[in-house]
Amino acid sequence: MQPAVATLPTLEVRVPVPELGAWRAGNTGIEGVWTFAAPEPGPHLMLTALVHGNEVTGALLLLRWLREGIRPRRGALTFCFANLAAFDRFDPADPAASRFLDEDLNRVWATELLAGGRRSAELDRARALLPALRRADVLLDLHSMLWPSDALMIAGPGAASRDLGRALGTPPVVVADEGHAAGLRVIDHAHFAGGARALLLEAGPHWQPETLAQMERTAAALLRRLGLAEEGAALPPAETLPPGRLARVTRTVTAQSADFAFLRAFRGGEVIPRRNTLIALDGEAELRTPHDDCLLVMPSPRAMRGHTAVRLARFEA
């Protein structure tokens, strides 16, 4: 069987480009970071957008909540516009081009890397954001996707993050994984291995209204779950949802050659019923499903060598 030739999805920007204006400054001494604290003690929730400069939908949600005065009933609430320098280059005519400047901001969060002497636009920004990150008890990192996939949540380290993601029920799948070979994500930072909880929401396709709606449903559910939502706040209606299903990654597939290719166009969230099903070729090496009912987590048909091509996961009871 011959590999499939992957064609890029239609890159249509169907949401407005965020206008940060005066909201760019922040109120914490860190550009793009706003924190609001209530008199009553409680957890500190941090919402991050623009970790990738072209994923603008999360920034639209943060701007809406800032303008509408969404503030915590107790505890504290932080809004963070992360990679501002990459976002400044966002062009709806070429919307995939401004993911980062020098390197992926979501691969630089290893403690030794942040403490080292290497410089890049993204490393400098991560170091600037660290004080805000370390104050958070809970993180929700807002992302969208290029390749077709159902929405999903990725949990940070520890059972507490997984349990929180499942309790929200939206999206209905929570993935537990070991991260990427190329570097640590924000949710993988050591702060979230020591009691704080972290979730990464992959809300749907880039630049689409339905992705913004999913982000708002999830963030509102989290505010309510933590007891931070004020009475009468301009949030989506509360939903009664069953707990999300937990899928644990059994294998993270990193492309070993420049010729990695799936045998057909797979969608993220697709479940392959039978183990040992051939799904991709990496040069001459075969990639087969390691178990029955194998969940494909965000397959990337154009994975570069050394980058994650797909994660294979098994649902847990």
PDB file of C-alpha atoms in Angstrom:
ATOM      1  CA  MET A   1       0.000   0.000   0.000  1.00  0.00           C
ATOM      2  CA  GLN A   2       1.306   3.424  -0.941  1.00  0.00           C
ATOM      3  CA  PRO A   3       1.379   6.325   1.564  1.00  0.00           C
ATOM      4  CA  ALA A   4      -1.194   9.090   1.156  1.00  0.00           C
ATOM      5  CA  VAL A   5      -0.088  12.533  -0.003  1.00  0.00           C
ATOM      6  CA  ALA A   6      -1.110  15.035   2.672  1.00  0.00           C
ATOM      7  CA  THR A   7      -2.606  18.301   1.472  1.00  0.00           C
ATOM      8  CA  LEU A   8      -2.974  21.252   3.791  1.00  0.00           C
ATOM      9  CA  PRO A   9      -6.495  22.056   5.027  1.00  0.00           C
ATOM     10  CA  THR A  10      -8.098  25.241   3.749  1.00  0.00           C
ATOM     11  CA  LEU A  11      -6.438  28.086   5.668  1.00  0.00           C
ATOM     12  CA  GLU A  12      -9.469  30.320   6.030  1.00  0.00           C
ATOM     13  CA  VAL A  13      -9.544  32.799   8.917  1.00  0.00           C
ATOM     14  CA  ARG A  14     -13.206  32.973   9.934  1.00  0.00           C
ATOM     15  CA  VAL A  15     -12.683  34.922  13.168  1.00  0.00           C
ATOM     16  CA  PRO A  16     -11.532  38.536  13.547  1.00  0.00           C
ATOM     17  CA  VAL A  17      -7.885  39.281  14.204  1.00  0.00           C
ATOM     18  CA  PRO A  18      -7.581  40.256  17.892  1.00  0.00           C
ATOM     19  CA  GLU A  19      -6.961  43.939  18.571  1.00  0.00           C
ATOM     20  CA  LEU A  20      -5.080  43.996  21.862  1.00  0.00           C
ATOM     21  CA  GLY A  21      -4.838  47.783  22.097  1.00  0.00           C
ATOM     22  CA  ALA A  22      -4.476  48.896  25.700  1.00  0.00           C
ATOM     23  CA  TRP A  23      -4.915  45.300  26.907  1.00  0.00           C
ATOM     24  CA  ARG A  24      -1.432  44.505  25.641  1.00  0.00           C
ATOM     25  CA  ALA A  25       0.251  46.275  28.547  1.00  0.00           C
ATOM     26  CA  GLY A  26      -0.957  44.031  31.362  1.00  0.00           C
ATOM     27  CA  ASN A  27      -1.176  45.082  35.007  1.00  0.00           C
ATOM     28  CA  THR A  28       1.532  42.884  36.543  1.00  0.00           C
ATOM     29  CA  GLY A  29       4.734  44.415  35.205  1.00  0.00           C
ATOM     30  CA  ILE A  30       4.859  41.616  32.587  1.00  0.00           C
ATOM     31  CA  GLU A  31       3.653  42.658  29.142  1.00  0.00           C
ATOM     32  CA  GLY A  32       0.457  40.863  28.169  1.00  0.00           C
ATOM     33  CA  VAL A  33      -0.285  39.492  31.649  1.00  0.00           C
ATOM     34  CA  TRP A  34      -3.312  40.606  33.703  1.00  0.00           C
ATOM     35  CA  THR A  35      -4.112  39.378  37.199  1.00  0.00           C
ATOM     36  CA  PHE A  36      -7.258  40.131  39.206  1.00  0.00           C
ATOM     37  CA  ALA A  37      -7.567  39.058  42.852  1.00  0.00           C
ATOM     38  CA  ALA A  38     -10.704  38.791  44.967  1.00  0.00           C
ATOM     39  CA  PRO A  39     -10.805  39.591  48.704  1.00  0.00           C
ATOM     40  CA  GLU A  40     -11.877  36.028  49.500  1.00  0.00           C
ATOM     41  CA  PRO A  41      -9.066  33.449  49.319  1.00  0.00           C
ATOM     42  CA  GLY A  42      -9.212  30.690  46.749  1.00  0.00           C
ATOM     43  CA  PRO A  43      -7.303  29.067  43.903  1.00  0.00           C
ATOM     44  CA  HIS A  44      -5.365  31.075  41.327  1.00  0.00           C
ATOM     45  CA  LEU A  45      -6.373  30.189  37.764  1.00  0.00           C
ATOM     46  CA  MET A  46      -4.196  31.186  34.803  1.00  0.00           C
ATOM     47  CA  LEU A  47      -5.579  31.205  31.252  1.00  0.00           C
ATOM     48  CA  THR A  48      -2.963  31.394  28.495  1.00  0.00           C
ATOM     49  CA  ALA A  49      -3.451  32.183  24.805  1.00  0.00           C
ATOM     50  CA  LEU A  50      -1.056  32.839  21.913  1.00  0.00           C
ATOM     51  CA  VAL A  51       1.550  30.363  23.107  1.00  0.00           C
ATOM     52  CA  HIS A  52       1.658  29.915  19.347  1.00  0.00           C
ATOM     53  CA  GLY A  53       1.430  33.319  17.724  1.00  0.00           C
ATOM     54  CA  ASN A  54      -0.921  32.238  14.940  1.00  0.00           C
ATOM     55  CA  GLU A  55      -3.464  30.545  17.242  1.00  0.00           C
ATOM     56  CA  VAL A  56      -5.442  33.717  17.730  1.00  0.00           C
ATOM     57  CA  THR A  57      -8.785  32.261  18.808  1.00  0.00           C
ATOM     58  CA  GLY A  58      -7.771  31.971  22.452  1.00  0.00           C
ATOM     59  CA  ALA A  59      -6.767  35.636  22.463  1.00  0.00           C
ATOM     60  CA  LEU A  60     -10.291  36.531  21.316  1.00  0.00           C
ATOM     61  CA  LEU A  61     -11.707  34.747  24.355  1.00  0.00           C
ATOM     62  CA  LEU A  62      -9.346  36.482  26.786  1.00  0.00           C
ATOM     63  CA  LEU A  63     -10.121  39.869  25.232  1.00  0.00           C
ATOM     64  CA  ARG A  64     -13.857  39.236  25.501  1.00  0.00           C
ATOM     65  CA  TRP A  65     -13.590  38.306  29.158  1.00  0.00           C
ATOM     66  CA  LEU A  66     -11.360  41.265  29.941  1.00  0.00           C
ATOM     67  CA  ARG A  67     -13.785  43.675  28.273  1.00  0.00           C
ATOM     68  CA  GLU A  68     -16.836  42.066  29.863  1.00  0.00           C
ATOM     69  CA  GLY A  69     -15.293  42.298  33.314  1.00  0.00           C
ATOM     70  CA  ILE A  70     -15.019  38.588  34.090  1.00  0.00           C
ATOM     71  CA  ARG A  71     -13.350  38.636  37.477  1.00  0.00           C
ATOM     72  CA  PRO A  72     -12.917  35.987  40.194  1.00  0.00           C
ATOM     73  CA  ARG A  73     -15.471  35.653  42.986  1.00  0.00           C
ATOM     74  CA  ARG A  74     -12.635  34.328  45.140  1.00  0.00           C
ATOM     75  CA  GLY A  75      -8.968  33.599  44.646  1.00  0.00           C
ATOM     76  CA  ALA A  76      -7.300  35.084  41.567  1.00  0.00           C
ATOM     77  CA  LEU A  77      -7.614  34.989  37.807  1.00  0.00           C
ATOM     78  CA  THR A  78      -4.742  35.638  35.357  1.00  0.00           C
ATOM     79  CA  PHE A  79      -5.058  36.241  31.612  1.00  0.00           C
ATOM     80  CA  CYS A  80      -1.824  35.778  29.641  1.00  0.00           C
ATOM     81  CA  PHE A  81      -1.137  36.681  26.003  1.00  0.00           C
ATOM     82  CA  ALA A  82       2.021  34.631  25.625  1.00  0.00           C
ATOM     83  CA  ASN A  83       3.975  34.965  22.351  1.00  0.00           C
ATOM     84  CA  LEU A  84       3.232  38.591  21.490  1.00  0.00           C
ATOM     85  CA  ALA A  85       6.230  38.947  19.167  1.00  0.00           C
ATOM     86  CA  ALA A  86       5.054  36.068  16.965  1.00  0.00           C
ATOM     87  CA  PHE A  87       1.455  37.303  17.089  1.00  0.00           C
ATOM     88  CA  ASP A  88       2.589  40.712  15.808  1.00  0.00           C
ATOM     89  CA  ARG A  89       3.511  38.968  12.543  1.00  0.00           C
ATOM     90  CA  PHE A  90       0.116  37.267  12.122  1.00  0.00           C
ATOM     91  CA  ASP A  91      -1.244  37.778   8.615  1.00  0.00           C
ATOM     92  CA  PRO A  92      -4.662  36.327   7.661  1.00  0.00           C
ATOM     93  CA  ALA A  93      -3.360  35.954   4.106  1.00  0.00           C
ATOM     94  CA  ASP A  94      -0.687  33.518   5.379  1.00  0.00           C
ATOM     95  CA  PRO A  95      -2.010  32.479   8.791  1.00  0.00           C
ATOM     96  CA  ALA A  96       0.236  29.478   9.401  1.00  0.00           C
ATOM     97  CA  ALA A  97       3.472  31.471   9.155  1.00  0.00           C
ATOM     98  CA  SER A  98       3.595  33.144  12.586  1.00  0.00           C
ATOM     99  CA  ARG A  99       3.583  30.148  14.941  1.00  0.00           C
ATOM    100  CA  PHE A 100       6.857  31.361  16.489  1.00  0.00           C
ATOM    101  CA  LEU A 101       9.903  33.502  15.717  1.00  0.00           C
ATOM    102  CA  ASP A 102      12.986  31.446  16.643  1.00  0.00           C
ATOM    103  CA  GLU A 103      11.589  28.250  18.171  1.00  0.00           C
ATOM    104  CA  ASP A 104       8.363  26.771  19.520  1.00  0.00           C
ATOM    105  CA  LEU A 105       7.417  28.505  22.778  1.00  0.00           C
ATOM    106  CA  ASN A 106       5.671  25.288  23.806  1.00  0.00           C
ATOM    107  CA  ARG A 107       8.902  23.255  23.784  1.00  0.00           C
ATOM    108  CA  VAL A 108      11.210  25.368  25.991  1.00  0.00           C
ATOM    109  CA  TRP A 109       9.919  24.781  29.532  1.00  0.00           C
ATOM    110  CA  ALA A 110      12.588  22.454  30.909  1.00  0.00           C
ATOM    111  CA  THR A 111      14.049  23.944  34.103  1.00  0.00           C
ATOM    112  CA  GLU A 112      17.652  23.507  33.000  1.00  0.00           C
ATOM    113  CA  LEU A 113      16.940  25.144  29.630  1.00  0.00           C
ATOM    114  CA  LEU A 114      15.255  28.162  31.215  1.00  0.00           C
ATOM    115  CA  ALA A 115      18.119  28.521  33.686  1.00  0.00           C
ATOM    116  CA  GLY A 116      20.792  28.223  30.987  1.00  0.00           C
ATOM    117  CA  GLY A 117      22.508  30.857  28.902  1.00  0.00           C
ATOM    118  CA  ARG A 118      21.021  30.160  25.472  1.00  0.00           C
ATOM    119  CA  ARG A 119      18.959  33.019  24.056  1.00  0.00           C
ATOM    120  CA  SER A 120      16.035  33.138  21.641  1.00  0.00           C
ATOM    121  CA  ALA A 121      12.900  35.250  21.362  1.00  0.00           C
ATOM    122  CA  GLU A 122      10.834  32.417  22.829  1.00  0.00           C
ATOM    123  CA  LEU A 123      13.253  31.525  25.622  1.00  0.00           C
ATOM    124  CA  ASP A 124      13.436  35.159  26.693  1.00  0.00           C
ATOM    125  CA  ARG A 125       9.647  35.355  26.730  1.00  0.00           C
ATOM    126  CA  ALA A 126       9.316  32.115  28.720  1.00  0.00           C
ATOM    127  CA  ARG A 127      11.732  33.468  31.323  1.00  0.00           C
ATOM    128  CA  ALA A 128       9.700  36.668  31.554  1.00  0.00           C
ATOM    129  CA  LEU A 129       6.474  34.675  32.073  1.00  0.00           C
ATOM    130  CA  LEU A 130       7.891  32.359  34.737  1.00  0.00           C
ATOM    131  CA  PRO A 131       6.965  34.519  37.763  1.00  0.00           C
ATOM    132  CA  ALA A 132       3.315  34.592  36.669  1.00  0.00           C
ATOM    133  CA  LEU A 133       3.306  30.860  35.939  1.00  0.00           C
ATOM    134  CA  ARG A 134       4.706  30.008  39.359  1.00  0.00           C
ATOM    135  CA  ARG A 135       1.855  31.870  41.070  1.00  0.00           C
ATOM    136  CA  ALA A 136      -0.824  29.752  39.366  1.00  0.00           C
ATOM    137  CA  ASP A 137      -2.532  26.858  41.134  1.00  0.00           C
ATOM    138  CA  VAL A 138      -4.322  25.841  37.923  1.00  0.00           C
ATOM    139  CA  LEU A 139      -3.389  26.486  34.284  1.00  0.00           C
ATOM    140  CA  LEU A 140      -5.614  26.220  31.219  1.00  0.00           C
ATOM    141  CA  ASP A 141      -3.538  26.650  28.054  1.00  0.00           C
ATOM    142  CA  LEU A 142      -5.731  27.431  25.008  1.00  0.00           C
ATOM    143  CA  HIS A 143      -4.743  25.962  21.638  1.00  0.00           C
ATOM    144  CA  SER A 144      -6.230  25.121  18.256  1.00  0.00           C
ATOM    145  CA  MET A 145      -5.226  22.653  15.535  1.00  0.00           C
ATOM    146  CA  LEU A 146      -4.149  22.706  11.896  1.00  0.00           C
ATOM    147  CA  TRP A 147      -5.018  19.130  10.927  1.00  0.00           C
ATOM    148  CA  PRO A 148      -8.569  17.735  11.255  1.00  0.00           C
ATOM    149  CA  SER A 149      -9.242  16.505  14.782  1.00  0.00           C
ATOM    150  CA  ASP A 150     -11.925  16.313  17.427  1.00  0.00           C
ATOM    151  CA  ALA A 151     -11.410  18.634  20.403  1.00  0.00           C
ATOM    152  CA  LEU A 152      -9.506  17.094  23.308  1.00  0.00           C
ATOM    153  CA  MET A 153      -7.842  17.956  26.595  1.00  0.00           C
ATOM    154  CA  ILE A 154      -4.253  17.057  27.427  1.00  0.00           C
ATOM    155  CA  ALA A 155      -3.504  16.749  31.135  1.00  0.00           C
ATOM    156  CA  GLY A 156      -0.321  17.887  32.796  1.00  0.00           C
ATOM    157  CA  PRO A 157       1.648  15.597  35.113  1.00  0.00           C
ATOM    158  CA  GLY A 158      -0.150  13.870  37.960  1.00  0.00           C
ATOM    159  CA  ALA A 159      -3.538  12.384  38.732  1.00  0.00           C
ATOM    160  CA  ALA A 160      -4.930  15.725  39.973  1.00  0.00           C
ATOM    161  CA  SER A 161      -4.638  17.282  36.506  1.00  0.00           C
ATOM    162  CA  ARG A 162      -6.230  14.239  34.874  1.00  0.00           C
ATOM    163  CA  ASP A 163      -9.083  14.229  37.387  1.00  0.00           C
ATOM    164  CA  LEU A 164      -9.750  17.929  36.870  1.00  0.00           C
ATOM    165  CA  GLY A 165      -9.875  17.532  33.094  1.00  0.00           C
ATOM    166  CA  ARG A 166     -12.290  14.602  33.355  1.00  0.00           C
ATOM    167  CA  ALA A 167     -14.516  16.459  35.825  1.00  0.00           C
ATOM    168  CA  LEU A 168     -15.133  19.272  33.326  1.00  0.00           C
ATOM    169  CA  GLY A 169     -16.608  16.894  30.753  1.00  0.00           C
ATOM    170  CA  THR A 170     -15.899  19.257  27.862  1.00  0.00           C
ATOM    171  CA  PRO A 171     -14.239  18.208  25.665  1.00  0.00           C
ATOM    172  CA  PRO A 172     -15.181  14.590  26.441  1.00  0.00           C
ATOM    173  CA  VAL A 173     -11.680  13.075  25.994  1.00  0.00           C
ATOM    174  CA  VAL A 174      -8.730  13.727  28.312  1.00  0.00           C
ATOM    175  CA  VAL A 175      -5.331  12.504  27.171  1.00  0.00           C
ATOM    176  CA  ALA A 176      -2.480  11.617  29.533  1.00  0.00           C
ATOM    177  CA  ASP A 177       0.890  11.578  27.791  1.00  0.00           C
ATOM    178  CA  GLU A 178       4.618  11.965  28.352  1.00  0.00           C
ATOM    179  CA  GLY A 179       5.036  15.047  26.164  1.00  0.00           C
ATOM    180  CA  HIS A 180       7.225  15.570  23.094  1.00  0.00           C
ATOM    181  CA  ALA A 181      10.762  14.513  22.322  1.00  0.00           C
ATOM    182  CA  ALA A 182      11.443  18.039  21.029  1.00  0.00           C
ATOM    183  CA  GLY A 183      10.983  19.695  24.443  1.00  0.00           C
ATOM    184  CA  LEU A 184       8.692  20.401  27.392  1.00  0.00           C
ATOM    185  CA  ARG A 185       5.366  22.218  27.037  1.00  0.00           C
ATOM    186  CA  VAL A 186       4.056  24.811  29.478  1.00  0.00           C
ATOM    187  CA  ILE A 187       1.917  22.131  31.150  1.00  0.00           C
ATOM    188  CA  ASP A 188       5.053  19.974  31.610  1.00  0.00           C
ATOM    189  CA  HIS A 189       6.917  22.616  33.649  1.00  0.00           C
ATOM    190  CA  ALA A 190       8.171  21.407  37.035  1.00  0.00           C
ATOM    191  CA  HIS A 191       5.712  23.724  38.819  1.00  0.00           C
ATOM    192  CA  PHE A 192       2.897  21.401  37.757  1.00  0.00           C
ATOM    193  CA  ALA A 193       4.628  18.312  39.104  1.00  0.00           C
ATOM    194  CA  GLY A 194       4.533  19.734  42.620  1.00  0.00           C
ATOM    195  CA  GLY A 195       0.830  20.128  43.369  1.00  0.00           C
ATOM    196  CA  ALA A 196      -0.370  22.713  40.851  1.00  0.00           C
ATOM    197  CA  ARG A 197      -2.605  21.407  38.058  1.00  0.00           C
ATOM    198  CA  ALA A 198      -2.320  22.031  34.322  1.00  0.00           C
ATOM    199  CA  LEU A 199      -4.523  21.388  31.291  1.00  0.00           C
ATOM    200  CA  LEU A 200      -3.936  22.043  27.611  1.00  0.00           C
ATOM    201  CA  LEU A 201      -7.091  22.440  25.529  1.00  0.00           C
ATOM    202  CA  GLU A 202      -6.919  21.587  21.834  1.00  0.00           C
ATOM    203  CA  ALA A 203     -10.274  23.159  21.040  1.00  0.00           C
ATOM    204  CA  GLY A 204     -10.657  22.510  17.314  1.00  0.00           C
ATOM    205  CA  PRO A 205      -9.478  23.875  13.967  1.00  0.00           C
ATOM    206  CA  HIS A 206      -7.546  27.130  13.767  1.00  0.00           C
ATOM    207  CA  TRP A 207      -9.464  30.383  13.192  1.00  0.00           C
ATOM    208  CA  GLN A 208     -13.011  28.963  13.371  1.00  0.00           C
ATOM    209  CA  PRO A 209     -15.978  30.247  15.421  1.00  0.00           C
ATOM    210  CA  GLU A 210     -16.792  26.768  16.738  1.00  0.00           C
ATOM    211  CA  THR A 211     -13.278  26.564  18.206  1.00  0.00           C
ATOM    212  CA  LEU A 212     -13.833  29.824  20.087  1.00  0.00           C
ATOM    213  CA  ALA A 213     -17.140  28.451  21.397  1.00  0.00           C
ATOM    214  CA  GLN A 214     -15.403  25.294  22.671  1.00  0.00           C
ATOM    215  CA  MET A 215     -12.743  27.369  24.412  1.00  0.00           C
ATOM    216  CA  GLU A 216     -15.392  29.427  26.176  1.00  0.00           C
ATOM    217  CA  ARG A 217     -17.400  26.351  27.247  1.00  0.00           C
ATOM    218  CA  THR A 218     -14.311  24.719  28.731  1.00  0.00           C
ATOM    219  CA  ALA A 219     -12.974  27.850  30.434  1.00  0.00           C
ATOM    220  CA  ALA A 220     -16.399  28.659  31.903  1.00  0.00           C
ATOM    221  CA  ALA A 221     -16.763  25.098  33.208  1.00  0.00           C
ATOM    222  CA  LEU A 222     -13.345  25.436  34.854  1.00  0.00           C
ATOM    223  CA  LEU A 223     -14.235  28.766  36.483  1.00  0.00           C
ATOM    224  CA  ARG A 224     -17.353  27.177  37.942  1.00  0.00           C
ATOM    225  CA  ARG A 225     -15.526  24.021  39.011  1.00  0.00           C
ATOM    226  CA  LEU A 226     -13.003  26.094  40.974  1.00  0.00           C
ATOM    227  CA  GLY A 227     -15.688  28.302  42.499  1.00  0.00           C
ATOM    228  CA  LEU A 228     -14.352  31.443  40.795  1.00  0.00           C
ATOM    229  CA  ALA A 229     -17.388  32.387  38.687  1.00  0.00           C
ATOM    230  CA  GLU A 230     -19.357  35.385  39.935  1.00  0.00           C
ATOM    231  CA  GLU A 231     -23.145  35.319  40.031  1.00  0.00           C
ATOM    232  CA  GLY A 232     -24.534  36.859  36.852  1.00  0.00           C
ATOM    233  CA  ALA A 233     -21.211  36.741  34.976  1.00  0.00           C
ATOM    234  CA  ALA A 234     -21.522  36.807  31.180  1.00  0.00           C
ATOM    235  CA  LEU A 235     -20.616  33.139  30.736  1.00  0.00           C
ATOM    236  CA  PRO A 236     -22.166  30.335  28.690  1.00  0.00           C
ATOM    237  CA  PRO A 237     -24.925  28.459  30.556  1.00  0.00           C
ATOM    238  CA  ALA A 238     -23.769  25.794  32.969  1.00  0.00           C
ATOM    239  CA  GLU A 239     -23.972  22.264  31.562  1.00  0.00           C
ATOM    240  CA  THR A 240     -24.462  18.923  33.296  1.00  0.00           C
ATOM    241  CA  LEU A 241     -22.064  16.610  31.526  1.00  0.00           C
ATOM    242  CA  PRO A 242     -20.749  13.104  32.180  1.00  0.00           C
ATOM    243  CA  PRO A 243     -17.096  12.870  33.177  1.00  0.00           C
ATOM    244  CA  GLY A 244     -14.639  12.805  30.302  1.00  0.00           C
ATOM    245  CA  ARG A 245     -12.993   9.579  29.182  1.00  0.00           C
ATOM    246  CA  LEU A 246      -9.316   9.178  30.003  1.00  0.00           C
ATOM    247  CA  ALA A 247      -7.008   7.943  27.249  1.00  0.00           C
ATOM    248  CA  ARG A 248      -3.424   7.156  28.179  1.00  0.00           C
ATOM    249  CA  VAL A 249      -0.782   7.458  25.484  1.00  0.00           C
ATOM    250  CA  THR A 250       0.954   4.135  24.969  1.00  0.00           C
ATOM    251  CA  ARG A 251       3.356   5.351  22.301  1.00  0.00           C
ATOM    252  CA  THR A 252       4.502   8.759  21.088  1.00  0.00           C
ATOM    253  CA  VAL A 253       5.625   8.379  17.498  1.00  0.00           C
ATOM    254  CA  THR A 254       8.461  10.696  16.458  1.00  0.00           C
ATOM    255  CA  ALA A 255       9.266  10.847  12.753  1.00  0.00           C
ATOM    256  CA  GLN A 256      12.681   9.282  12.220  1.00  0.00           C
ATOM    257  CA  SER A 257      12.984  10.226   8.551  1.00  0.00           C
ATOM    258  CA  ALA A 258      11.903  12.930   6.151  1.00  0.00           C
ATOM    259  CA  ASP A 259       9.606  10.395   4.474  1.00  0.00           C
ATOM    260  CA  PHE A 260       7.089   9.786   7.255  1.00  0.00           C
ATOM    261  CA  ALA A 261       3.617   9.345   5.713  1.00  0.00           C
ATOM    262  CA  PHE A 262       0.256   7.926   6.772  1.00  0.00           C
ATOM    263  CA  LEU A 263      -1.417   5.414   4.494  1.00  0.00           C
ATOM    264  CA  ARG A 264      -4.587   7.488   4.379  1.00  0.00           C
ATOM    265  CA  ALA A 265      -5.979  10.715   5.787  1.00  0.00           C
ATOM    266  CA  PHE A 266      -6.642   9.949   9.455  1.00  0.00           C
ATOM    267  CA  ARG A 267      -8.602  12.319  11.685  1.00  0.00           C
ATOM    268  CA  GLY A 268      -7.554  13.068  15.241  1.00  0.00           C
ATOM    269  CA  GLY A 269      -9.876  11.229  17.618  1.00  0.00           C
ATOM    270  CA  GLU A 270     -10.311   8.304  15.219  1.00  0.00           C
ATOM    271  CA  VAL A 271     -10.205   4.878  16.882  1.00  0.00           C
ATOM    272  CA  ILE A 272      -8.569   1.979  15.015  1.00  0.00           C
ATOM    273  CA  PRO A 273     -10.381  -1.209  16.130  1.00  0.00           C
ATOM    274  CA  ARG A 274      -7.671  -3.830  15.563  1.00  0.00           C
ATOM    275  CA  ARG A 275      -4.134  -4.082  16.879  1.00  0.00           C
ATOM    276  CA  ASN A 276      -1.342  -4.515  14.335  1.00  0.00           C
ATOM    277  CA  THR A 277      -3.167  -2.359  11.770  1.00  0.00           C
ATOM    278  CA  LEU A 278      -0.649  -0.693   9.447  1.00  0.00           C
ATOM    279  CA  ILE A 279      -1.281   3.068   9.505  1.00  0.00           C
ATOM    280  CA  ALA A 280       1.957   4.728   8.350  1.00  0.00           C
ATOM    281  CA  LEU A 281       5.427   4.283   6.893  1.00  0.00           C
ATOM    282  CA  ASP A 282       8.511   6.058   8.231  1.00  0.00           C
ATOM    283  CA  GLY A 283      10.953   5.554   5.415  1.00  0.00           C
ATOM    284  CA  GLU A 284      10.998   1.756   5.198  1.00  0.00           C
ATOM    285  CA  ALA A 285       9.797   1.231   8.786  1.00  0.00           C
ATOM    286  CA  GLU A 286       6.151   0.309   9.400  1.00  0.00           C
ATOM    287  CA  LEU A 287       3.953   1.923  12.048  1.00  0.00           C
ATOM    288  CA  ARG A 288       1.248  -0.399  13.348  1.00  0.00           C
ATOM    289  CA  THR A 289      -1.313   0.010  16.118  1.00  0.00           C
ATOM    290  CA  PRO A 290      -0.003  -1.614  19.314  1.00  0.00           C
ATOM    291  CA  HIS A 291      -3.425  -2.596  20.714  1.00  0.00           C
ATOM    292  CA  ASP A 292      -7.118  -2.855  19.902  1.00  0.00           C
ATOM    293  CA  ASP A 293      -9.253   0.325  20.025  1.00  0.00           C
ATOM    294  CA  CYS A 294      -6.248   2.537  19.431  1.00  0.00           C
ATOM    295  CA  LEU A 295      -7.015   6.260  19.668  1.00  0.00           C
ATOM    296  CA  LEU A 296      -5.101   8.494  17.267  1.00  0.00           C
ATOM    297  CA  VAL A 297      -4.149  11.711  19.050  1.00  0.00           C
ATOM    298  CA  MET A 298      -3.536  14.637  16.679  1.00  0.00           C
ATOM    299  CA  PRO A 299      -1.906  12.854  13.727  1.00  0.00           C
ATOM    300  CA  SER A 300       0.341  15.240  11.795  1.00  0.00           C
ATOM    301  CA  PRO A 301       0.573  14.134   8.141  1.00  0.00           C
ATOM    302  CA  ARG A 302       3.530  16.434   7.473  1.00  0.00           C
ATOM    303  CA  ALA A 303       5.634  15.672  10.533  1.00  0.00           C
ATOM    304  CA  MET A 304       9.244  16.727  10.120  1.00  0.00           C
ATOM    305  CA  ARG A 305      12.074  14.471  11.207  1.00  0.00           C
ATOM    306  CA  GLY A 306      12.478  14.625  14.984  1.00  0.00           C
ATOM    307  CA  HIS A 307       8.925  15.916  15.545  1.00  0.00           C
ATOM    308  CA  THR A 308       5.846  14.138  16.858  1.00  0.00           C
ATOM    309  CA  ALA A 309       3.835  12.493  14.075  1.00  0.00           C
ATOM    310  CA  VAL A 310       1.062  10.994  16.210  1.00  0.00           C
ATOM    311  CA  ARG A 311       0.377   9.722  19.695  1.00  0.00           C
ATOM    312  CA  LEU A 312      -1.317   6.347  20.109  1.00  0.00           C
ATOM    313  CA  ALA A 313      -3.543   5.967  23.162  1.00  0.00           C
ATOM    314  CA  ARG A 314      -5.704   3.434  24.969  1.00  0.00           C
ATOM    315  CA  PHE A 315      -8.898   4.320  26.841  1.00  0.00           C
ATOM    316  CA  GLU A 316      -8.870   3.506  30.556  1.00  0.00           C
ATOM    317  CA  ALA A 317     -11.848   2.414  32.607  1.00  0.00           C
TER     318      ALA A 317
END
